Short mmCIF file of C-alpha atoms in Angstrom, two decimals:
data_model
loop_
_atom_site.label_atom_id
_atom_site.label_comp_id
_atom_site.label_asym_id
_atom_site.label_seq_id
_atom_site.Cartn_x
_atom_site.Cartn_y
_atom_site.Cartn_z
CA MET M 15 -22.55 1.20 -25.19
CA ASN M 16 -21.41 -0.43 -21.99
CA ASP M 17 -18.29 -2.16 -23.97
CA TYR M 18 -17.85 1.42 -25.78
CA ALA M 19 -17.68 3.01 -22.47
CA GLY M 20 -15.55 0.42 -20.95
CA GLN M 21 -12.85 0.86 -23.69
CA HIS M 22 -12.66 4.46 -23.10
CA GLU M 23 -12.36 3.72 -19.47
CA VAL M 24 -9.29 1.18 -20.14
CA ILE M 25 -7.72 4.14 -22.32
CA SER M 26 -8.21 6.53 -19.27
CA GLU M 27 -6.53 3.86 -16.92
CA ASN M 28 -3.66 3.03 -19.00
CA MET M 29 -2.84 6.98 -19.59
CA THR M 30 -3.02 7.51 -15.89
CA SER M 31 -0.50 4.64 -15.10
CA GLN M 32 1.51 5.00 -18.30
CA ILE M 33 1.62 8.79 -18.85
CA THR M 34 -0.19 10.89 -16.36
CA MET M 35 1.83 9.48 -13.28
CA ASP M 36 5.19 9.29 -15.25
CA LEU M 37 4.97 12.90 -16.41
CA ALA M 38 4.02 14.26 -12.75
CA ARG M 39 7.09 12.61 -11.47
CA TYR M 40 9.30 13.92 -14.39
CA VAL M 41 7.78 17.56 -13.85
CA GLN M 42 8.81 17.40 -10.35
CA GLU M 43 12.35 16.28 -11.19
CA LEU M 44 12.46 19.22 -13.87
CA LYS M 45 11.40 21.80 -11.25
CA GLN M 46 14.41 20.70 -8.85
CA GLU M 47 17.01 20.75 -11.80
CA ARG M 48 15.73 24.14 -13.26
CA LYS M 49 15.77 25.68 -9.57
CA SER M 50 19.34 24.17 -9.20
CA ASN M 51 20.75 25.72 -12.63
CA PHE M 52 19.09 29.29 -11.69
CA HIS M 53 20.89 29.02 -8.27
CA ASP M 54 24.09 28.40 -10.02
CA GLY M 55 23.32 31.25 -12.29
CA ARG M 56 22.71 33.89 -9.39
CA LYS M 57 25.75 32.52 -7.43
CA ALA M 58 27.95 33.27 -10.52
CA GLN M 59 26.48 36.66 -10.99
CA GLN M 60 26.93 37.47 -7.50
CA HIS M 61 30.61 36.46 -7.45
CA ILE M 62 31.43 38.47 -10.53
CA GLU M 63 29.55 41.49 -8.75
CA THR M 64 31.88 41.08 -5.73
CA CYS M 65 35.06 41.09 -7.96
CA TRP M 66 34.00 44.22 -9.70
CA LYS M 67 33.37 46.01 -6.42
CA GLN M 68 36.71 44.91 -5.07
CA LEU M 69 38.49 46.34 -8.41
CA GLU M 70 36.45 49.51 -8.07
CA SER M 71 37.65 49.93 -4.52
CA SER M 72 41.47 49.15 -4.91
CA LYS M 73 41.24 51.57 -8.04
CA ARG M 74 39.73 54.46 -5.82
CA ARG M 75 42.65 53.76 -3.30
CA PHE M 76 45.42 53.82 -6.03
CA GLU M 77 44.19 57.04 -7.25
CA ARG M 78 43.96 58.57 -3.72
CA ASP M 79 47.51 57.31 -2.78
CA CYS M 80 48.73 58.83 -5.81
CA LYS M 81 47.41 62.29 -5.17
CA GLU M 82 48.58 62.21 -1.69
CA ALA M 83 52.20 61.30 -2.97
CA ASP M 84 52.17 64.19 -5.55
CA ARG M 85 51.11 66.82 -2.78
CA ALA M 86 53.77 65.32 -0.28
CA GLN M 87 56.47 65.70 -3.28
CA GLN M 88 55.21 69.10 -3.86
CA TYR M 89 55.54 70.04 -0.31
CA PHE M 90 58.77 68.83 0.24
CA GLU M 91 60.24 70.53 -2.97
CA LYS M 92 58.70 73.78 -1.32
CA MET M 93 60.13 73.26 2.08
CA ASP M 94 63.57 72.50 0.33
CA ALA M 95 63.52 75.65 -1.58
CA ASP M 96 62.58 77.93 1.46
CA ILE M 97 65.96 79.12 3.02
CA ASN M 98 63.98 79.81 6.31
CA VAL M 99 62.94 76.36 7.05
CA THR M 100 65.40 74.22 9.08
CA LYS M 101 67.10 71.38 7.84
CA ALA M 102 65.19 69.13 10.16
CA ASP M 103 61.57 70.20 8.77
CA VAL M 104 63.09 69.54 5.17
CA GLU M 105 64.16 66.14 6.27
CA LYS M 106 60.91 65.46 7.66
CA ALA M 107 59.02 66.53 4.55
CA ARG M 108 61.31 64.35 2.57
CA GLN M 109 60.64 61.06 4.38
CA GLN M 110 56.80 61.75 4.32
CA ALA M 111 57.07 62.32 0.64
CA GLN M 112 58.97 58.99 0.49
CA ILE M 113 56.42 57.11 2.61
CA ARG M 114 53.60 58.44 0.29
CA HIS M 115 55.38 57.40 -2.77
CA GLN M 116 55.63 53.88 -1.35
CA MET M 117 52.02 53.77 -0.52
CA ALA M 118 51.24 54.65 -4.15
CA GLU M 119 53.42 51.96 -5.53
CA ASP M 120 51.86 49.41 -3.10
CA SER M 121 48.25 50.63 -4.12
CA LYS M 122 49.48 50.51 -7.87
CA ALA M 123 50.69 46.85 -7.25
CA ASP M 124 47.39 45.90 -5.56
CA TYR M 125 45.12 47.52 -7.96
CA SER M 126 47.15 45.59 -11.06
CA SER M 127 46.69 42.17 -9.20
CA ILE M 128 43.03 42.76 -8.41
CA LEU M 129 42.57 43.87 -12.04
CA GLN M 130 44.17 40.77 -13.60
CA LYS M 131 42.24 38.50 -11.25
CA PHE M 132 39.02 40.21 -12.24
CA ASN M 133 39.68 39.93 -16.04
CA GLN M 134 40.29 36.41 -15.42
CA GLU M 135 37.01 35.94 -13.42
CA GLN M 136 34.99 38.14 -15.89
CA HIS M 137 36.54 35.79 -18.70
CA GLU M 138 35.45 32.65 -16.88
CA TYR M 139 32.10 34.06 -16.02
CA TYR M 140 31.13 35.06 -19.95
CA HIS M 141 32.68 32.09 -21.31
CA THR M 142 32.50 29.18 -19.06
CA HIS M 143 30.00 29.65 -16.04
CA ILE M 144 27.17 31.25 -17.80
CA PRO M 145 27.42 29.11 -21.23
CA ASN M 146 27.61 26.06 -18.89
CA ILE M 147 24.45 27.07 -17.06
CA PHE M 148 22.48 28.05 -20.15
CA GLN M 149 23.67 24.46 -22.04
CA LYS M 150 22.30 22.77 -18.90
CA ILE M 151 19.02 24.60 -19.15
CA GLN M 152 18.70 23.90 -22.77
CA GLU M 153 19.36 20.34 -22.37
CA MET M 154 16.83 20.22 -19.63
CA GLU M 155 14.11 21.72 -22.14
CA GLU M 156 15.29 19.41 -24.87
CA ARG M 157 14.75 16.53 -22.54
CA ARG M 158 11.34 17.65 -21.85
CA ILE M 159 10.35 18.07 -25.43
CA VAL M 160 11.37 14.49 -26.09
CA LYS M 161 9.29 13.29 -23.19
CA ILE M 162 6.35 14.96 -24.39
CA GLY M 163 6.93 13.25 -27.76
CA GLU M 164 7.22 9.89 -26.20
CA SER M 165 4.01 10.49 -24.25
CA MET M 166 2.25 11.34 -27.12
CA LYS M 167 3.46 8.03 -28.66
CA THR M 168 2.49 6.08 -25.90
CA TYR M 169 -1.00 7.69 -26.03
CA ALA M 170 -1.25 6.79 -29.45
CA GLU M 171 -0.10 3.10 -28.69
CA VAL M 172 -2.90 3.01 -25.74
CA ASP M 173 -5.56 4.24 -28.17
CA ARG M 174 -4.43 1.84 -31.17
CA GLN M 175 -4.84 -1.18 -28.88
CA VAL M 176 -8.53 -0.54 -28.31
CA ILE M 177 -9.56 0.63 -31.74
CA PRO M 178 -10.53 -2.80 -33.06
CA ILE M 179 -12.70 -3.46 -30.08
CA ILE M 180 -14.10 0.10 -30.27
CA GLY M 181 -14.85 -0.86 -34.16
CA LYS M 182 -16.65 -3.79 -33.07
CA CYS M 183 -18.55 -1.65 -30.35
CA LEU M 184 -19.54 0.90 -33.06
CA ASP M 185 -20.74 -2.07 -35.34
CA GLY M 186 -22.46 -3.42 -32.43
CA ILE M 187 -24.53 -0.16 -31.83
CA VAL M 188 -25.30 0.38 -35.53
CA LYS M 189 -26.65 -3.01 -35.80
CA ALA M 190 -28.63 -2.51 -32.71
CA ALA M 191 -30.02 0.66 -33.96
CA GLU M 192 -30.91 -1.04 -37.11
CA SER M 193 -32.97 -3.82 -35.46
CA ILE M 194 -35.20 -1.10 -33.84
CA ASP M 195 -38.61 -2.22 -34.44
CA GLN M 196 -40.90 0.56 -33.62
CA LYS M 197 -44.29 -1.38 -34.09
CA ASN M 198 -42.97 -4.05 -31.71
CA ASP M 199 -41.96 -1.47 -29.16
CA SER M 200 -45.29 0.34 -29.37
CA GLN M 201 -47.00 -3.03 -28.83
CA LEU M 202 -44.88 -3.78 -25.86
CA VAL M 203 -45.79 -0.22 -24.34
CA ILE M 204 -49.64 -1.25 -25.21
CA GLU M 205 -49.31 -4.62 -23.46
CA ALA M 206 -47.69 -2.95 -20.35
CA TYR M 207 -49.97 -0.12 -20.06
CA LYS M 208 -53.40 -1.43 -21.19
CA SER M 209 -56.23 -0.92 -19.15
CA GLY M 210 -58.76 -3.75 -19.54
CA PHE M 211 -61.76 -1.72 -20.22
CA GLU M 212 -64.03 -2.58 -23.30
CA PRO M 213 -65.80 -0.26 -25.24
CA PRO M 214 -69.45 0.68 -24.22
CA GLY M 215 -72.58 -0.45 -26.41
CA ASP M 216 -74.65 1.75 -28.50
CA ILE M 217 -76.93 4.13 -26.57
CA GLU M 218 -80.59 3.46 -27.03
CA PHE M 219 -83.15 6.07 -28.25
CA GLU M 220 -84.88 7.29 -25.31
CA ASP M 221 -88.46 8.10 -26.45
CA TYR M 222 -89.74 11.19 -24.21
CA ALA M 223 -92.95 11.21 -26.60
CA GLN M 224 -94.28 8.58 -24.45
CA PRO M 225 -94.98 10.04 -20.91
CA MET M 226 -95.71 6.68 -19.14
CA LYS M 227 -92.70 4.88 -20.79
CA ARG M 228 -89.94 7.29 -19.76
CA THR M 229 -87.15 5.32 -18.37
CA VAL M 230 -83.32 5.30 -18.76
CA SER M 231 -81.92 2.96 -21.17
CA ASP M 232 -79.82 0.01 -19.89
CA ASN M 233 -77.44 0.75 -22.67
CA SER M 234 -76.71 4.42 -21.68
CA LEU M 235 -73.31 5.11 -20.32
CA SER M 236 -74.58 6.29 -17.08
CA ASN M 237 -75.58 4.14 -13.94
CA SER M 238 -79.32 4.58 -12.90
CA LYS M 239 -80.03 6.50 -9.68
CA GLY M 240 -83.13 7.60 -7.97
CA GLU M 241 -85.98 8.17 -10.17
CA GLY M 242 -84.14 7.16 -13.44
CA LYS M 243 -81.87 10.24 -13.46
CA PRO M 244 -78.72 9.77 -15.43
CA GLU M 245 -75.47 10.70 -13.58
CA LEU M 246 -73.30 11.90 -16.61
CA LYS M 247 -73.55 15.71 -16.72
CA PHE M 248 -72.15 16.81 -20.41
CA GLY M 249 -71.92 20.48 -19.36
CA GLY M 250 -71.01 22.69 -16.50
CA LYS M 251 -67.91 22.91 -14.28
CA SER M 252 -68.13 19.14 -12.85
CA LYS M 253 -68.27 17.57 -16.47
CA GLY M 254 -68.23 13.97 -16.32
CA LYS M 255 -65.36 12.19 -18.44
CA LEU M 256 -65.55 8.91 -20.37
CA TRP M 257 -63.63 6.08 -18.94
CA PRO M 258 -60.37 6.44 -21.02
CA PHE M 259 -59.67 9.76 -19.62
CA ILE M 260 -60.13 9.50 -16.00
CA LYS M 261 -58.00 11.67 -14.25
CA LYS M 262 -55.41 9.90 -11.93
CA ASN M 263 -56.07 9.94 -8.31
CA LYS M 264 -53.67 12.18 -6.65
CA GLY M 265 -54.55 11.03 -3.16
CA ALA M 266 -53.60 8.14 -1.26
CA THR M 267 -53.82 4.83 -3.27
CA PRO M 268 -56.24 2.21 -2.08
CA GLU M 269 -54.84 -0.85 -0.63
CA ASP M 270 -56.63 -3.10 -3.31
CA PHE M 271 -55.54 -0.72 -6.07
CA SER M 272 -59.34 -0.13 -7.07
CA ASN M 273 -58.47 3.23 -8.37
CA LEU M 274 -56.55 1.60 -11.10
CA PRO M 275 -58.09 0.15 -14.50
CA PRO M 276 -58.59 -3.61 -14.36
CA GLU M 277 -55.44 -4.65 -16.23
CA GLN M 278 -53.22 -2.33 -14.46
CA ARG M 279 -55.13 -3.56 -11.22
CA ARG M 280 -54.45 -6.81 -12.00
CA LYS M 281 -50.56 -6.22 -12.52
CA LYS M 282 -50.31 -4.26 -9.26
CA LEU M 283 -51.93 -7.08 -7.31
CA GLN M 284 -50.14 -9.83 -8.91
CA GLN M 285 -46.84 -8.19 -8.05
CA LYS M 286 -47.80 -7.42 -4.71
CA VAL M 287 -48.89 -11.52 -4.23
CA ASP M 288 -45.36 -12.25 -5.59
CA GLU M 289 -43.51 -9.73 -3.17
CA LEU M 290 -45.50 -11.17 -0.21
CA ASN M 291 -44.81 -14.76 -1.27
CA LYS M 292 -41.03 -14.12 -1.27
CA GLU M 293 -41.18 -12.69 2.06
CA MET M 294 -43.11 -15.38 3.46
CA GLN M 295 -40.57 -17.76 1.90
CA LYS M 296 -37.81 -15.79 3.63
CA GLU M 297 -39.34 -16.16 6.85
CA MET M 298 -39.91 -19.71 6.33
CA ASP M 299 -36.18 -20.38 5.41
CA GLN M 300 -35.51 -18.35 8.75
CA ARG M 301 -37.72 -20.65 10.83
CA ASP M 302 -36.16 -23.72 9.46
CA ALA M 303 -32.62 -22.25 10.10
CA ILE M 304 -33.68 -21.51 13.81
CA THR M 305 -35.35 -24.89 14.16
CA LYS M 306 -32.27 -26.71 12.98
CA MET M 307 -30.29 -24.74 15.38
CA LYS M 308 -32.47 -25.54 18.31
CA ASP M 309 -32.15 -29.18 17.37
CA VAL M 310 -28.26 -28.82 17.54
CA TYR M 311 -28.47 -27.25 20.86
CA LEU M 312 -31.03 -29.83 22.06
CA LYS M 313 -28.34 -32.45 21.02
CA ASN M 314 -25.39 -30.33 22.24
CA PRO M 315 -26.38 -28.35 25.43
CA GLN M 316 -22.72 -26.81 25.69
CA MET M 317 -23.37 -25.26 22.50
CA GLY M 318 -26.20 -22.99 23.62
CA ASP M 319 -29.63 -22.94 25.43
CA PRO M 320 -32.46 -24.21 23.20
CA ALA M 321 -34.92 -22.17 25.08
CA SER M 322 -33.32 -18.93 24.12
CA LEU M 323 -34.47 -19.62 20.63
CA ASP M 324 -38.11 -20.02 21.46
CA HIS M 325 -39.05 -16.23 21.55
CA LYS M 326 -37.46 -15.83 18.12
CA LEU M 327 -38.98 -18.92 16.61
CA THR M 328 -42.58 -17.48 18.00
CA GLU M 329 -41.87 -14.17 16.31
CA VAL M 330 -41.13 -15.50 12.88
CA SER M 331 -44.26 -17.89 13.10
CA GLN M 332 -46.41 -14.88 13.72
CA ASN M 333 -44.72 -12.73 10.83
CA ILE M 334 -45.38 -15.99 8.51
CA GLU M 335 -49.21 -15.97 9.73
CA LYS M 336 -49.42 -12.26 8.97
CA LEU M 337 -47.75 -12.58 5.65
CA ARG M 338 -50.27 -15.56 4.73
CA LEU M 339 -53.28 -13.53 5.59
CA GLU M 340 -51.96 -10.68 3.79
CA ALA M 341 -51.33 -12.79 0.92
CA GLN M 342 -54.56 -14.27 0.88
CA LYS M 343 -56.28 -11.03 0.86
CA PHE M 344 -54.69 -10.07 -2.13
CA GLU M 345 -55.19 -13.30 -3.89
CA ALA M 346 -58.74 -12.90 -3.20
CA TRP M 347 -58.71 -9.20 -4.97
CA LEU M 348 -56.63 -10.75 -7.76
CA ALA M 349 -59.11 -13.78 -8.31
CA GLU M 350 -61.94 -11.17 -8.42
CA VAL M 351 -60.22 -9.11 -11.02
CA GLU M 352 -59.22 -12.06 -13.11
CA GLY M 353 -62.62 -13.40 -12.90
CA ARG M 354 -64.17 -10.00 -14.17
CA LEU M 355 -61.64 -9.55 -16.90
CA PRO M 356 -63.03 -12.15 -19.38
CA ALA M 357 -66.16 -11.66 -21.34
CA ARG M 358 -68.94 -9.83 -19.21
CA SER M 359 -72.45 -8.78 -19.82
CA GLU M 360 -73.31 -5.43 -21.67
CA GLN M 361 -74.78 -3.82 -18.74
CA ALA M 362 -71.39 -4.66 -16.83
CA ARG M 363 -69.19 -3.18 -19.52
CA ARG M 364 -71.41 -0.08 -19.40
CA GLN M 365 -70.96 0.14 -15.78
CA SER M 366 -67.40 -0.23 -15.66
CA ALA M 367 -67.00 2.68 -17.98
CA MET M 368 -68.50 4.91 -15.68
CA TYR M 369 -65.34 4.76 -13.48
CA ASP M 370 -65.71 7.59 -11.41
CA SER M 371 -69.18 6.67 -9.82
CA GLN M 372 -68.85 9.01 -7.02
CA ASN M 373 -69.95 12.14 -8.96
CA PRO M 374 -73.15 13.68 -8.06
CA PRO M 375 -76.27 13.25 -10.56
CA ALA M 376 -75.04 14.93 -13.61
CA VAL M 377 -77.75 15.19 -16.46
CA ASN M 378 -80.12 18.07 -15.68
CA SER M 379 -82.42 17.19 -18.63
CA CYS M 380 -84.29 14.32 -17.20
CA ALA M 381 -88.00 13.84 -18.20
CA GLN M 382 -89.56 14.74 -14.97
CA ASP M 383 -87.67 17.92 -14.46
CA ARG M 384 -88.74 18.89 -17.97
CA GLU M 385 -92.37 18.47 -17.16
CA SER M 386 -94.55 21.59 -15.97
CA PRO M 387 -97.10 21.15 -13.02
CA ASP M 388 -100.09 20.82 -15.65
CA GLY M 389 -98.05 17.94 -17.47
CA SER M 390 -97.08 20.00 -20.48
CA TYR M 391 -93.57 19.39 -21.99
CA THR M 392 -91.11 22.35 -21.26
CA GLU M 393 -87.32 22.61 -21.27
CA GLU M 394 -85.38 25.73 -20.13
CA GLN M 395 -82.91 27.28 -22.12
CA SER M 396 -80.12 27.06 -19.44
CA GLN M 397 -80.63 23.32 -19.51
CA GLU M 398 -80.38 23.16 -23.27
CA SER M 399 -77.06 25.16 -23.47
CA GLU M 400 -75.52 22.44 -20.76
CA VAL M 401 -76.15 19.43 -23.50
CA LYS M 402 -72.82 19.89 -25.10
CA VAL M 403 -70.19 17.64 -26.63
CA LEU M 404 -68.67 15.61 -24.08
CA ALA M 405 -65.53 17.01 -22.97
CA THR M 406 -62.64 14.42 -22.67
CA ASP M 407 -59.95 16.58 -21.50
CA PHE M 408 -57.02 14.86 -22.82
CA ASP M 409 -54.59 16.89 -20.41
CA ASP M 410 -55.88 14.54 -17.58
CA GLU M 411 -54.66 11.66 -19.42
CA PHE M 412 -51.23 13.08 -19.49
CA ASP M 413 -50.85 13.92 -15.87
CA ASP M 414 -47.24 13.48 -14.54
CA GLU M 415 -47.03 9.99 -13.46
CA GLU M 416 -46.30 9.26 -9.78
CA PRO M 417 -42.69 9.72 -8.53
CA LEU M 418 -40.68 6.54 -8.08
CA PRO M 419 -40.25 5.73 -4.46
CA ALA M 420 -36.76 6.30 -2.82
CA ILE M 421 -35.02 2.77 -2.51
CA GLY M 422 -32.14 4.35 -0.35
CA THR M 423 -29.72 7.15 0.09
CA CYS M 424 -26.58 8.42 -1.26
CA LYS M 425 -23.68 10.84 -0.51
CA ALA M 426 -21.82 12.58 -3.14
CA LEU M 427 -17.96 11.85 -3.07
CA TYR M 428 -17.21 14.28 -5.65
CA THR M 429 -18.64 17.40 -7.38
CA PHE M 430 -20.37 16.43 -10.46
CA GLU M 431 -21.33 18.99 -13.22
CA GLY M 432 -24.57 17.70 -14.89
CA GLN M 433 -24.45 19.56 -18.18
CA ASN M 434 -25.92 16.71 -20.54
CA GLU M 435 -29.62 15.88 -20.80
CA GLY M 436 -31.03 13.47 -18.27
CA THR M 437 -28.12 14.36 -15.77
CA ILE M 438 -28.26 16.05 -12.52
CA SER M 439 -25.62 18.31 -10.96
CA VAL M 440 -24.47 17.46 -7.30
CA ALA M 441 -22.04 18.89 -4.81
CA GLU M 442 -19.44 17.07 -2.99
CA GLY M 443 -20.74 15.91 0.34
CA GLU M 444 -24.54 16.41 -0.44
CA THR M 445 -26.84 13.73 0.33
CA LEU M 446 -29.81 12.48 -1.93
CA TYR M 447 -32.48 10.00 -2.41
CA VAL M 448 -31.55 7.04 -4.64
CA ILE M 449 -34.49 5.90 -6.97
CA GLU M 450 -32.86 3.73 -9.35
CA GLU M 451 -29.76 1.56 -9.12
CA ASP M 452 -27.00 1.27 -11.54
CA LYS M 453 -28.26 -1.24 -13.91
CA GLY M 454 -24.68 -2.01 -15.37
CA ASP M 455 -24.27 1.10 -17.38
CA GLY M 456 -22.45 3.09 -14.69
CA TRP M 457 -25.22 5.47 -13.90
CA THR M 458 -27.62 5.79 -10.92
CA ARG M 459 -30.73 7.58 -10.49
CA ILE M 460 -31.26 10.25 -7.71
CA ARG M 461 -33.48 12.64 -6.46
CA ARG M 462 -33.02 15.94 -4.91
CA SER M 463 -36.61 17.22 -4.47
CA GLU M 464 -39.95 16.39 -5.92
CA ASP M 465 -39.16 17.98 -9.28
CA GLU M 466 -35.36 17.56 -9.39
CA GLU M 467 -34.02 14.27 -10.34
CA GLY M 468 -31.65 12.71 -12.89
CA TYR M 469 -28.62 10.59 -13.56
CA VAL M 470 -25.21 10.74 -12.00
CA PRO M 471 -22.05 8.35 -12.24
CA THR M 472 -22.17 5.70 -9.82
CA SER M 473 -18.64 6.07 -9.04
CA TYR M 474 -19.22 9.65 -7.80
CA VAL M 475 -21.83 8.51 -5.24
CA GLU M 476 -21.72 6.14 -2.17
CA VAL M 477 -25.33 4.37 -2.02
CA TYR M 478 -26.74 3.26 0.95
CA LEU M 479 -29.61 0.79 -0.05
CA ASP M 480 -32.87 0.20 2.11
CA LYS M 481 -33.25 -2.99 2.53
CA ASN M 482 -37.01 -3.02 2.87
CA ALA M 483 -37.25 -0.81 -0.05
CA LYS M 484 -39.15 -2.23 -3.10
CA GLY M 485 -36.51 -3.18 -5.94
CA ALA M 486 -33.50 -2.86 -3.49
CA LYS M 487 -30.77 -5.58 -3.83
CA THR M 488 -29.47 -7.03 -0.51
CA TYR M 489 -25.66 -7.13 -0.20
CA ILE M 490 -24.24 -9.75 2.30
#
């Protein structure tokens, strides 16, 4: 599965370097080119609109000058036909008419020139400028389509390169799945979590018909207490439980792990002894290093003061002695447990079966309580109703396990939406507890609260491990 995921990472990296980055750069170039083409189109459109406005202006001016020339000519003819008008007024009207006719001719020539120029500009606009701009845009889009095709071809090549390896990974997954041995797995779990308890022996018959010989059998499941009253209670609220179904202690764990079954206690004590020995070895290595450094300082005083290391050397020696005493204490407990685990007496096995020995006396049907003052045998109905089948309460056996201890903290570098089973969602910048390191599969197990934990990609978080935490690795 790791190799399979690794090949997909190779695909992702190659796509990023060979396709995504290249396409991002190419898109920026296309945007600039497209922007330039649209700018040229708007510029050509504004130019033809300006030419059209000039044509309209010259046309209106030519029309106005023509009308004024006609009015001036009519006024001159009217003045020339009137005998009461002086010759000077007629001459003045004639000159005015000539001026107006000349202005009309000039406007006509200007209008004709501008019209000819506009027709030429309009022809270039519709047959040269705009077609060229659309041709550039078309070529740009065709290059974009070709680029997309090349990217798809590159992706196919990138994927094809890892197909043989992915095929081998899938073959390995199938082989691993086919090699699953459920019986062996179950046996491993049994070996890891077996309690070490042995089943109790048969319970002897207690003959209450003999008043003088009423005693609690040594083979009963209960411990003798007081006047032979058994502690095990078969009914009522404080029901006793047989040893396989002892409820887990939710309080503080005793230092000697006496709350655990023998086999589990032995494993815990052995683990603790190994940890103490490792810590002791580290302290001893540190003491040897300080001693060597002190010898160097004694031979070469210019390198340092030997007396400055005495305090550190004393401190390390004290730590070694403290760890040694601690290890001896746990080794004594371990030897006690290992000495008790082999064959034991029948009574010892029965006593170990009564794990929760702190319960108050349980059985309410002892012989003395069932005798009346005159010595006759009596038994109350309420006591009879309490003698019921032993309640085992399987739910207690399947209580939630103790939560894993935190071995450090982590900070989310990115937001992760945990949508798959076993994952947990985190927000960027969020700080959480690390309860299990990345074991090489690219996932780290974290906890947000007592009831909310799961896995996140290791690359999404920055981990800060506690050096003193159990199971934490030391990075140098």
